[in-house]
Amino acid sequence: MTRIGSTLFIILLAALSLNTTFIDTTPNITFTDTTPPELINFEVTPIAINTSTGSATISVRIEARDNFTGFGAATGTGNGSIDIISPSGQPVGLGSLPITGGTDLEPIFEFELEFPQFSEQGTWEISLVLIDNLFNTSSFNSNDLALLGFPSTIEVTSLEDSTPPLLVNLEVTPLVIDTTTDSATISVRIEALEDLSGFQTGSIMIESPSGQPVGSGSLSKTGGTDLEPILEIELEFPQFSEPGIWDISLTLVDNVFNTLVLETTDLAKLGFPSTLEVASVEDSNPPELINLEVAPLVVNTMDDSSKICVRIEAQDDLSGFQTGSIMIESPSGQPVGSGSLSKTGGSDLEPILEIELEFPQFSEPGIWDISLTLVDNVFNTLVLTSEDLSRLGFPSTVEVTTNPVANPEPCFSSPKPSPTATPAPPTPTPPGATPMPTSTPTPSPAPTASPDPGDLNNDGVPDEDQENVETIEVEDGSLTIETDNETTIMNFASASSLINQSPFPPSDIEFLGILFSFEILNVGIGDSTEARIILENPVDFDVYYKFGSTPNNPAPHWYEFNFNGETGAERLPNGDILLHFVDGKRGDNDLTENGRIVDPGGPAVFRNQEPQDGNSSGGGCSLSDNSNSTQSVFNLLLVFLPVFFLLVVRIAKCRLLSNH
């Protein structure tokens, strides 16, 4: 029985070896970096200093390691920070660690930190933060560093300065202003007195009745000495500033962070100016968002970082646009964005803002939410969450994926070409191939020999005025897409690079230089929609192939997309291609009922071989040249092996009974 069982096992192994790619078990691997950086070495010299007679400097060297994304990308992470905190909580440190050697994955940070003369005496505790390009963070407090055997404290000996600066004089002129017809400026003069370490900085804030500020967060010495500084500054109140009584507050800081804070009531008690009166025609309306474009809406960061382009058009009624911010947050809350949006075009009342944002390599996959803030010159603020943007019909999310996506054209600068239609002779279908179905109902209008270059779909409306019509250039001329009137086309671009990415297209097909991708937005959730492809030079073809996920195989792969009565591609009599989609079903690459169709694909011809079933949704298999024969052998074995096995068991049972 053992010999028979071994023989059966060997036969089964041989059968399986004939076709090792019958079932594609390759997992859909998601590449993302969730591992924080590692601290390899940390040196601080010296770890004991004296600031009694002068400032003291220490040298810091940090060696770190990251597994994937590394350090150094322009993402605003700053690589990390170091803080050395006095017994009373005053810091000396650095908020952005500079890379001075090593590599992005194994950087070396070297820098110096200066402790001012008269710094606070005692034991200062060290804390360290390392942040990679995807915001994965390692934090080390003083105890953590000590447990790792690294320096954790600095001992400071000093003649301590514990007294904050003293305000000697404050002048504000004028104390009454009018911003009805123009902006208004006031002059501020401050005189202070410091006993030991000298004056460092300070701030002045003048706040409106609703809490909006005009002021300066960094007061620098313009005269006098370090111990008797004079500070002079002018502050401008924009036209249409909020009318009413504005409160003045003041902060003065010496070189060892002793701080004097004087609120409005404190200044009044000391006999200094404490309020400012503003007369104005008030602007109380925040800016309005007119248009928001984000392209592309799907990015792939598996192999490299990816950029998106953002264009914002806004409108303000009176004071004009000042600034704003855009943030795009990952599912776990990590941001990519800009905290300061500046006008790049338009006017103060109708500004245009354009910016590029970079998603680092290995960014977290999933749906990232967009939020937007716009602020006018008198601080009226419009805040729009992702839900708000979606409700208004603007882009509200960006998808980060590991699936291949087409590279978009430069930001919002794809001109519409002027094609001339020239029908090509039909290409015969190879014997045995499944021909493309030809649609006869409601054919689209045939292109003229010389179409209007601004109206390539010949509907009498300029294409630039239609969000459902776009044109790009491909290898064999121009390509125009037209979708339903209620929908919007995004990220229409050539996708020819897909054929050079694994998994590769089947060897028995050849694309015709017309491989492209696009997205259709504003489709009804779960609804059907169509896209008509207008070719400058129509081609005859055997099959329409797409790349992506299908309901029975979520791993990206190539599959036939011929029309099956619900979804798929049809060749129209005039040479156009009609693509049928259903949101979330075969042909929609994200396989999600979300009102958006994601499509990469194009027409192809067979290389005189049997095609796959035209209604197949792929399967992700990659068959070798002898796949048909090996498959037949395998199927034959699957039929006869169970019979053979039962026969063997029957014989063995008979022998066993005969022995008894």
XYZ file of C-alpha atoms in Angstrom:
660
model
C 0.000 0.000 0.000
C 2.926 2.277 0.768
C 4.472 1.714 -2.647
C 1.131 2.363 -4.362
C 0.577 5.542 -2.319
C 4.071 6.810 -3.185
C 3.481 6.172 -6.859
C 0.198 8.066 -6.706
C 1.909 10.983 -4.968
C 4.678 11.114 -7.598
C 2.099 11.089 -10.415
C 0.234 13.955 -8.785
C 3.431 15.989 -8.365
C 4.360 15.426 -11.986
C 0.949 16.582 -13.117
C 1.161 19.729 -11.064
C 4.663 20.490 -12.368
C 3.371 20.562 -15.936
C 1.564 23.836 -15.269
C 2.876 25.782 -12.306
C 0.874 28.885 -13.253
C -2.579 27.302 -13.429
C -3.690 29.226 -10.321
C -2.215 32.639 -9.603
C -1.585 32.735 -5.845
C 0.615 35.808 -5.918
C -0.570 38.090 -3.094
C -1.437 41.689 -3.767
C 1.506 43.085 -1.802
C 1.074 46.541 -0.357
C 4.266 48.490 0.159
C 4.125 51.048 2.913
C 6.552 52.185 5.563
C 5.180 52.110 9.113
C 8.458 51.534 10.951
C 9.915 54.500 12.858
C 13.602 55.406 12.586
C 16.221 53.792 14.818
C 18.745 55.716 16.909
C 22.177 54.170 16.290
C 24.460 56.567 18.121
C 24.147 59.790 20.099
C 27.078 61.918 21.271
C 27.023 65.186 23.259
C 30.237 66.951 24.266
C 30.775 68.314 26.815
C 27.988 67.210 29.155
C 28.948 69.772 31.827
C 29.247 73.513 31.063
C 29.694 76.815 32.906
C 27.905 79.982 31.759
C 28.915 82.263 34.631
C 31.333 84.384 32.571
C 30.135 83.781 29.029
C 28.032 81.595 26.782
C 28.910 77.903 26.355
C 28.638 75.665 23.294
C 28.073 71.924 23.076
C 28.524 69.664 20.021
C 25.914 67.073 19.074
C 26.313 64.095 16.731
C 23.385 61.815 15.914
C 23.490 58.650 13.804
C 20.148 57.161 12.764
C 18.779 54.456 10.495
C 15.501 54.089 8.580
C 14.277 51.023 6.712
C 12.457 52.457 3.655
C 11.716 56.122 3.146
C 14.699 57.671 4.896
C 15.200 61.296 5.807
C 15.678 64.507 3.882
C 12.614 64.861 1.611
C 10.963 68.270 1.389
C 7.868 67.170 3.298
C 8.081 69.586 6.189
C 9.055 66.882 8.687
C 12.393 68.537 9.451
C 13.948 65.096 10.194
C 13.350 65.591 13.911
C 14.265 67.848 16.803
C 16.317 68.076 19.982
C 15.402 69.935 23.167
C 17.472 70.408 26.292
C 15.152 71.603 29.065
C 16.176 73.537 32.181
C 14.817 72.644 35.654
C 12.128 75.338 35.243
C 11.217 74.212 31.719
C 13.160 76.658 29.524
C 14.562 75.078 26.327
C 17.748 75.208 24.306
C 17.448 73.160 21.148
C 16.931 72.797 17.433
C 13.610 72.268 15.662
C 15.004 70.807 12.428
C 17.957 68.428 12.431
C 20.422 69.058 9.544
C 21.844 66.074 7.647
C 25.611 66.583 7.409
C 26.740 63.130 6.308
C 25.821 59.510 5.712
C 22.885 58.652 3.450
C 19.149 59.226 3.417
C 18.642 55.834 5.070
C 21.599 56.136 7.469
C 22.013 59.872 8.061
C 24.457 61.659 10.324
C 23.336 64.889 12.012
C 26.036 67.184 13.427
C 25.479 70.654 14.896
C 26.253 72.920 17.833
C 23.953 74.382 20.489
C 24.746 77.544 22.433
C 23.768 78.141 26.066
C 23.672 81.897 26.815
C 25.634 83.461 29.631
C 23.675 83.365 32.916
C 21.665 80.296 31.814
C 19.671 78.605 34.553
C 21.832 76.519 36.845
C 21.163 72.824 37.413
C 20.545 69.595 35.484
C 19.028 70.087 32.027
C 17.269 67.039 30.536
C 17.733 66.015 26.887
C 14.895 64.816 24.655
C 15.210 63.733 21.026
C 12.742 63.121 18.194
C 13.527 61.410 14.849
C 10.999 61.664 11.986
C 11.308 59.915 8.624
C 9.821 61.149 5.361
C 6.498 59.425 6.082
C 6.190 60.947 9.559
C 7.021 57.701 11.352
C 8.384 59.034 14.628
C 10.768 57.833 17.335
C 10.735 59.858 20.560
C 13.318 59.574 23.313
C 12.991 61.399 26.624
C 15.815 61.704 29.120
C 15.017 58.352 30.735
C 14.882 56.577 27.355
C 18.302 57.914 26.378
C 19.772 56.871 29.746
C 18.405 53.319 29.393
C 20.018 53.104 25.939
C 23.349 54.218 27.376
C 23.351 57.593 25.596
C 23.888 61.058 27.136
C 20.627 62.143 28.790
C 21.420 65.347 30.727
C 23.605 68.474 30.668
C 24.940 69.892 33.925
C 24.986 73.708 33.890
C 26.952 75.785 36.377
C 26.100 79.474 36.236
C 25.611 82.834 37.862
C 21.891 82.618 37.289
C 19.713 85.408 35.828
C 16.182 84.785 37.153
C 14.700 88.266 36.637
C 12.615 89.121 33.518
C 12.989 92.414 31.625
C 11.250 95.566 32.915
C 9.038 97.793 30.731
C 10.247 101.381 31.015
C 8.103 103.079 28.361
C 5.445 102.275 25.721
C 4.211 104.694 23.053
C 1.473 103.940 20.479
C 0.490 106.641 17.954
C -2.195 107.313 16.905
C -4.634 105.636 19.299
C -7.624 106.215 16.982
C -7.600 105.110 13.323
C -10.082 104.854 10.413
C -9.886 102.018 7.872
C -13.075 102.847 5.946
C -11.375 103.955 2.722
C -7.836 102.646 3.139
C -5.468 100.806 5.461
C -4.064 102.642 8.501
C -0.620 102.478 10.143
C 0.377 103.009 13.782
C 3.875 103.463 15.270
C 5.024 101.601 18.398
C 8.090 102.449 20.534
C 9.150 100.280 23.474
C 11.922 100.939 26.022
C 12.935 98.148 28.399
C 15.519 97.372 31.078
C 17.343 94.045 31.658
C 19.650 93.241 34.585
C 22.045 90.464 33.458
C 21.638 88.319 30.346
C 20.312 91.039 28.033
C 17.221 91.403 25.875
C 16.419 88.718 23.290
C 12.961 89.207 21.778
C 9.294 89.800 22.478
C 5.898 90.357 20.882
C 3.067 92.867 20.683
C -0.502 91.936 19.824
C -3.502 94.215 19.273
C -6.714 92.189 19.176
C -10.113 93.146 17.780
C -13.357 92.687 19.783
C -13.801 89.271 18.109
C -10.198 88.228 18.805
C -8.511 88.869 15.443
C -4.904 90.068 15.868
C -2.655 92.677 14.301
C 0.860 92.638 15.699
C 4.377 91.299 15.593
C 5.561 88.026 17.058
C 9.230 88.943 16.957
C 10.376 92.259 18.398
C 14.027 93.014 17.682
C 16.235 95.659 19.218
C 16.461 98.752 16.974
C 18.444 100.935 19.393
C 19.890 101.207 22.863
C 21.908 98.309 24.334
C 21.306 94.664 25.293
C 20.543 95.768 28.854
C 18.571 98.907 27.876
C 17.009 98.050 24.515
C 14.790 100.288 22.356
C 12.263 98.577 20.077
C 10.445 100.439 17.285
C 7.918 98.997 14.850
C 5.050 100.010 12.573
C 1.831 97.983 12.367
C -0.638 98.176 9.481
C -4.391 97.693 9.894
C -6.024 96.598 6.603
C -8.903 98.466 5.022
C -12.260 97.220 6.330
C -10.725 96.091 9.663
C -13.236 95.273 12.383
C -14.517 98.458 14.067
C -14.409 98.853 17.848
C -11.934 98.832 20.747
C -8.846 96.678 20.162
C -6.840 95.442 23.225
C -3.040 95.772 23.403
C -0.810 93.108 25.056
C 2.999 92.904 25.276
C 5.632 90.227 25.975
C 9.375 90.779 26.617
C 11.950 87.934 26.854
C 15.615 88.056 27.922
C 18.439 85.841 26.646
C 17.830 83.107 29.220
C 14.053 83.057 28.610
C 12.914 85.008 31.640
C 9.633 86.441 30.377
C 7.515 89.500 31.183
C 3.863 89.266 30.041
C 1.655 92.372 30.233
C -2.038 92.041 29.370
C -4.347 94.987 28.565
C -5.282 95.463 32.233
C -1.603 95.327 33.293
C -0.656 98.072 30.816
C -3.590 100.223 31.985
C -2.532 99.850 35.649
C 1.019 100.907 34.736
C -0.304 103.984 32.897
C 0.718 102.805 29.415
C -1.520 102.729 26.266
C -3.708 99.652 26.529
C -6.334 100.003 23.748
C -6.744 101.228 20.164
C -9.987 102.482 18.656
C -10.798 101.548 15.045
C -13.522 103.156 12.891
C -14.356 101.222 9.712
C -16.839 99.782 7.258
C -16.557 96.207 8.387
C -15.838 93.225 6.135
C -17.432 90.316 7.973
C -17.670 87.820 5.100
C -15.020 85.129 4.571
C -13.691 84.308 1.100
C -15.717 82.058 -1.188
C -14.303 79.018 -3.005
C -15.065 79.294 -6.735
C -13.098 76.338 -8.107
C -10.741 73.634 -6.877
C -8.704 71.385 -9.160
C -6.532 68.549 -7.891
C -4.653 66.383 -10.384
C -4.098 63.524 -10.329
C -6.603 62.149 -7.839
C -4.825 58.771 -7.725
C -1.081 58.478 -7.056
C 1.291 55.547 -6.750
C 4.213 55.889 -4.318
C 5.524 52.331 -4.471
C 8.571 53.106 -6.635
C 9.042 56.835 -6.034
C 7.435 59.922 -4.593
C 4.452 61.393 -6.470
C 3.368 64.988 -6.965
C -0.091 66.417 -7.340
C -1.045 69.846 -8.623
C -3.588 72.028 -6.852
C -5.303 75.065 -8.357
C -7.669 77.177 -6.266
C -9.857 80.027 -7.450
C -11.511 82.138 -4.753
C -13.481 85.328 -4.378
C -13.618 87.923 -1.593
C -16.078 90.785 -1.328
C -14.136 93.627 0.347
C -10.746 93.314 2.013
C -9.155 90.832 -0.402
C -7.405 87.497 -0.001
C -4.510 87.128 2.432
C -3.516 83.477 2.892
C -4.820 79.988 3.532
C -3.847 76.353 3.838
C -4.538 72.972 2.255
C -4.052 69.698 4.061
C -4.422 66.169 2.699
C -4.506 63.629 5.526
C -3.926 59.875 5.344
C -6.336 57.370 6.935
C -4.131 57.417 10.046
C -3.938 61.219 10.133
C -0.529 61.941 8.560
C -0.575 65.191 6.540
C 0.735 66.360 3.190
C -0.011 69.989 2.469
C 0.901 73.632 2.734
C 0.229 75.925 5.655
C 0.669 79.110 3.665
C -1.152 79.570 0.359
C -0.092 82.691 -1.544
C -1.738 84.300 -4.537
C -0.052 83.290 -7.825
C -2.490 85.011 -10.169
C -5.763 86.838 -10.458
C -6.412 89.768 -8.122
C -6.844 90.411 -4.406
C -10.605 90.000 -4.763
C -10.447 87.076 -7.232
C -7.193 85.293 -6.393
C -5.760 82.225 -8.113
C -3.569 79.933 -5.999
C -1.450 77.155 -7.527
C 0.796 74.761 -5.660
C 2.485 71.361 -6.044
C 2.337 68.854 -3.186
C 4.620 65.825 -2.937
C 3.618 62.452 -1.490
C 6.782 60.650 -0.296
C 7.664 57.168 -1.489
C 5.858 54.435 0.487
C 3.115 56.820 1.597
C 0.254 55.152 3.433
C -2.152 53.585 0.895
C -5.831 54.415 1.078
C -8.140 57.406 0.753
C -6.618 60.709 1.942
C -9.046 63.494 2.889
C -8.600 67.036 1.558
C -9.374 70.082 3.725
C -8.997 73.741 2.797
C -8.804 77.048 4.672
C -9.021 80.519 3.066
C -8.402 83.755 5.008
C -9.033 87.326 3.860
C -7.043 90.420 4.846
C -9.148 91.067 7.941
C -8.973 87.430 9.081
C -12.448 86.307 8.033
C -11.892 82.584 7.570
C -13.514 79.900 5.419
C -12.855 76.325 6.577
C -13.902 73.446 4.298
C -13.570 69.831 5.420
C -13.474 66.879 3.054
C -17.216 66.425 3.560
C -17.817 70.109 2.762
C -15.805 69.896 -0.471
C -17.643 66.745 -1.551
C -21.010 68.353 -0.865
C -19.992 71.349 -3.006
C -18.913 69.082 -5.882
C -15.169 69.731 -5.537
C -12.404 67.106 -5.250
C -12.418 65.919 -1.643
C -10.037 62.957 -1.562
C -6.797 61.663 -3.066
C -6.233 57.921 -3.379
C -2.752 56.561 -2.691
C -2.435 53.154 -4.337
C 0.112 50.475 -5.143
C -1.552 49.801 -8.505
C 0.100 51.266 -11.620
C -1.312 54.644 -12.644
C -0.619 56.774 -15.686
C 1.660 59.760 -15.357
C -0.371 62.957 -15.859
C 0.623 65.848 -18.042
C 2.120 68.951 -16.365
C -0.280 70.865 -14.131
C -3.412 72.072 -15.943
C -1.461 72.800 -19.128
C -2.562 70.178 -21.655
C -3.585 72.032 -24.820
C -6.289 70.520 -26.979
C -4.801 69.354 -30.331
C -6.401 69.850 -33.720
C -6.748 66.404 -35.306
C -7.885 65.461 -38.782
C -9.852 62.224 -39.019
C -8.487 59.674 -41.517
C -10.180 56.251 -41.307
C -7.812 53.297 -41.542
C -8.527 50.143 -43.574
C -9.937 47.254 -41.522
C -7.566 44.641 -40.139
C -8.701 41.030 -40.654
C -9.434 39.022 -37.515
C -7.138 35.964 -37.167
C -8.776 32.531 -37.529
C -10.371 31.410 -34.267
C -10.177 34.833 -32.644
C -13.208 36.297 -30.901
C -14.240 39.307 -33.010
C -15.108 42.601 -31.368
C -18.900 43.111 -31.385
C -20.200 45.914 -33.553
C -22.839 48.182 -32.083
C -25.664 49.324 -34.314
C -28.107 51.109 -31.991
C -27.699 54.870 -31.571
C -24.317 55.231 -33.298
C -22.437 58.420 -32.496
C -22.022 60.983 -35.266
C -19.151 60.301 -37.601
C -16.268 62.791 -37.441
C -15.880 65.099 -40.387
C -12.734 65.270 -42.448
C -11.759 68.580 -40.845
C -13.476 68.912 -37.451
C -13.559 72.145 -35.547
C -10.287 72.067 -33.576
C -12.135 73.478 -30.572
C -15.057 71.042 -30.861
C -13.605 67.583 -31.492
C -16.782 65.756 -30.496
C -18.827 67.876 -32.936
C -21.612 68.764 -30.518
C -21.564 72.505 -31.261
C -20.094 73.389 -27.827
C -16.377 74.273 -27.390
C -14.622 71.359 -25.681
C -12.881 73.693 -23.223
C -16.314 74.609 -21.823
C -17.221 70.960 -21.159
C -15.951 68.994 -18.174
C -16.983 65.754 -19.896
C -14.748 66.176 -22.977
C -10.934 65.940 -23.028
C -8.239 65.336 -25.666
C -4.661 64.010 -25.465
C -1.938 63.003 -27.927
C -1.019 59.320 -28.328
C 1.425 57.524 -30.653
C -0.969 57.569 -33.607
C -2.482 61.042 -33.367
C -4.977 62.534 -30.979
C -7.489 60.845 -28.748
C -10.699 62.507 -27.531
C -12.964 61.167 -24.809
C -16.580 62.162 -24.244
C -18.657 61.008 -21.266
C -22.186 61.668 -20.046
C -23.052 65.340 -19.577
C -23.414 65.109 -15.807
C -19.957 63.589 -15.332
C -16.446 65.033 -15.174
C -13.269 63.627 -16.741
C -10.055 63.729 -14.705
C -6.480 62.537 -15.285
C -6.955 61.659 -18.981
C -3.436 60.644 -20.036
C -1.372 58.173 -22.006
C -0.735 54.909 -20.148
C 1.793 53.389 -22.542
C 4.216 52.784 -19.664
C 1.893 50.064 -18.330
C 3.115 47.562 -20.925
C 6.621 47.755 -19.413
C 5.444 47.046 -15.856
C 4.971 43.641 -14.275
C 2.738 41.752 -14.742
C 3.297 42.124 -18.481
C 0.550 41.923 -21.132
C -0.145 38.480 -22.683
C 2.374 37.591 -25.382
C -0.363 36.879 -27.926
C -1.604 40.480 -28.180
C -0.116 43.682 -29.542
C -1.347 47.131 -28.543
C -1.862 49.710 -31.285
C -0.164 52.684 -29.638
C -3.485 53.691 -28.065
C -3.144 52.852 -24.384
C -4.619 55.430 -22.014
C -6.217 55.984 -18.624
C -8.824 58.313 -17.195
C -11.288 58.782 -14.369
C -14.984 59.598 -14.609
C -16.323 61.526 -11.615
C -19.877 62.321 -10.516
C -21.271 58.976 -11.647
C -24.297 57.915 -9.623
C -23.357 55.454 -6.889
C -23.570 51.987 -8.483
C -24.938 53.446 -11.738
C -23.928 52.662 -15.322
C -22.238 55.158 -17.620
C -20.512 55.268 -21.005
C -17.400 56.827 -22.510
C -16.958 57.392 -26.251
C -13.382 57.346 -27.553
C -12.863 59.393 -30.746
C -9.642 58.524 -32.616
C -7.959 60.933 -34.996
C -6.874 57.863 -36.975
C -9.437 55.078 -36.326
C -8.070 51.521 -36.159
C -9.563 48.079 -36.517
C -8.807 45.777 -33.595
C -9.647 42.346 -32.220
C -9.896 42.888 -28.500
C -9.958 45.617 -25.863
C -7.597 44.928 -22.980
C -7.608 46.571 -19.549
C -5.157 46.527 -16.644
C -6.306 46.416 -13.053
C -8.432 44.521 -10.575
C -11.483 42.402 -11.343
C -14.148 41.020 -8.969
C -12.587 37.520 -8.982
C -8.959 38.706 -8.850
C -8.096 41.856 -6.887
C -4.414 41.641 -7.887
C -3.662 44.003 -10.827
C -3.545 42.032 -14.105
C -4.397 42.259 -17.816
C -7.826 41.043 -18.925
C -10.135 41.219 -21.964
C -12.835 43.870 -21.780
C -15.059 43.007 -24.733
C -18.729 43.937 -24.250
C -20.672 41.217 -22.356
C -24.062 42.929 -22.348
C -23.354 44.934 -19.188
C -19.771 46.205 -19.264
C -17.062 46.230 -21.901
C -15.901 47.820 -25.155
C -17.740 48.058 -28.494
C -16.379 49.204 -31.849
C -18.854 51.633 -33.456
C -19.385 51.698 -37.250
C -17.670 55.087 -37.589
C -14.451 53.864 -35.899
C -15.177 55.232 -32.417
C -14.956 53.002 -29.344
C -17.835 52.893 -26.872
C -16.916 51.800 -23.329
C -19.696 50.609 -21.011
C -19.113 50.844 -17.255
C -20.986 50.095 -14.048
C -19.675 51.778 -10.915
C -17.878 49.163 -8.801
C -18.115 46.307 -11.318
C -15.823 44.734 -13.930
C -13.969 47.518 -15.719
C -13.984 49.943 -12.760
C -10.457 49.541 -11.438
C -11.246 50.486 -7.834
C -14.110 47.916 -7.673
C -15.932 50.280 -5.309
C -19.348 51.876 -5.617
C -18.116 55.410 -5.000
C -19.423 57.395 -7.976
C -16.036 57.240 -9.726
C -14.828 55.065 -12.614
C -11.074 54.387 -12.845
C -9.976 53.051 -16.242
C -6.607 52.102 -17.767
C -6.680 50.160 -21.057
C -6.745 50.219 -24.856
C -7.428 48.301 -28.096
C -5.142 45.519 -29.347
C -4.829 42.848 -32.045
C -3.989 39.148 -31.713
C -0.661 37.748 -32.897
C -2.430 34.893 -34.817
C -3.202 32.957 -31.604
C -6.329 31.905 -29.813
C -7.637 34.740 -27.652
C -9.125 34.359 -24.201
C -12.883 34.252 -23.754
C -14.130 37.714 -24.617
C -16.347 37.772 -21.540
C -13.585 36.701 -19.186
C -12.523 39.029 -16.456
C -8.951 37.869 -16.510
C -7.696 35.814 -13.637
C -4.139 37.005 -13.390
C -2.595 33.885 -14.974
C 0.571 34.037 -17.058
C 0.607 30.987 -19.335
C 3.674 29.622 -21.106
C 3.719 28.644 -24.797
C 2.755 25.027 -24.010
C -0.066 26.048 -21.710
C -2.806 24.397 -23.803
C -1.124 20.986 -23.830
C -0.114 21.038 -20.193
C -3.577 22.194 -19.188
C -5.123 19.292 -21.096
C -2.827 16.776 -19.383
C -3.598 18.320 -16.031
C -7.354 18.220 -16.606
C -7.105 14.575 -17.758
C -5.238 13.633 -14.598
C -7.803 15.401 -12.464
C -10.500 13.179 -14.010
C -8.720 9.798 -13.753
C -6.748 10.174 -10.505
C -9.817 9.822 -8.225
C -10.903 6.669 -10.117
C -7.369 5.279 -9.910
C -7.223 6.028 -6.197
C -10.525 4.224 -5.478
C -9.313 1.241 -7.461
C -6.105 1.061 -5.433
C -8.049 1.236 -2.150
C -10.418 -1.530 -3.353
C -7.503 -3.838 -4.221
C -5.781 -3.177 -0.916
C -8.979 -3.903 1.003
C -9.423 -7.194 -0.830
C -5.849 -8.255 -0.034
C -6.351 -7.354 3.604
C -9.522 -9.510 3.846
C -7.853 -12.426 2.061
C -4.987 -12.381 4.581
C -7.508 -12.859 7.359
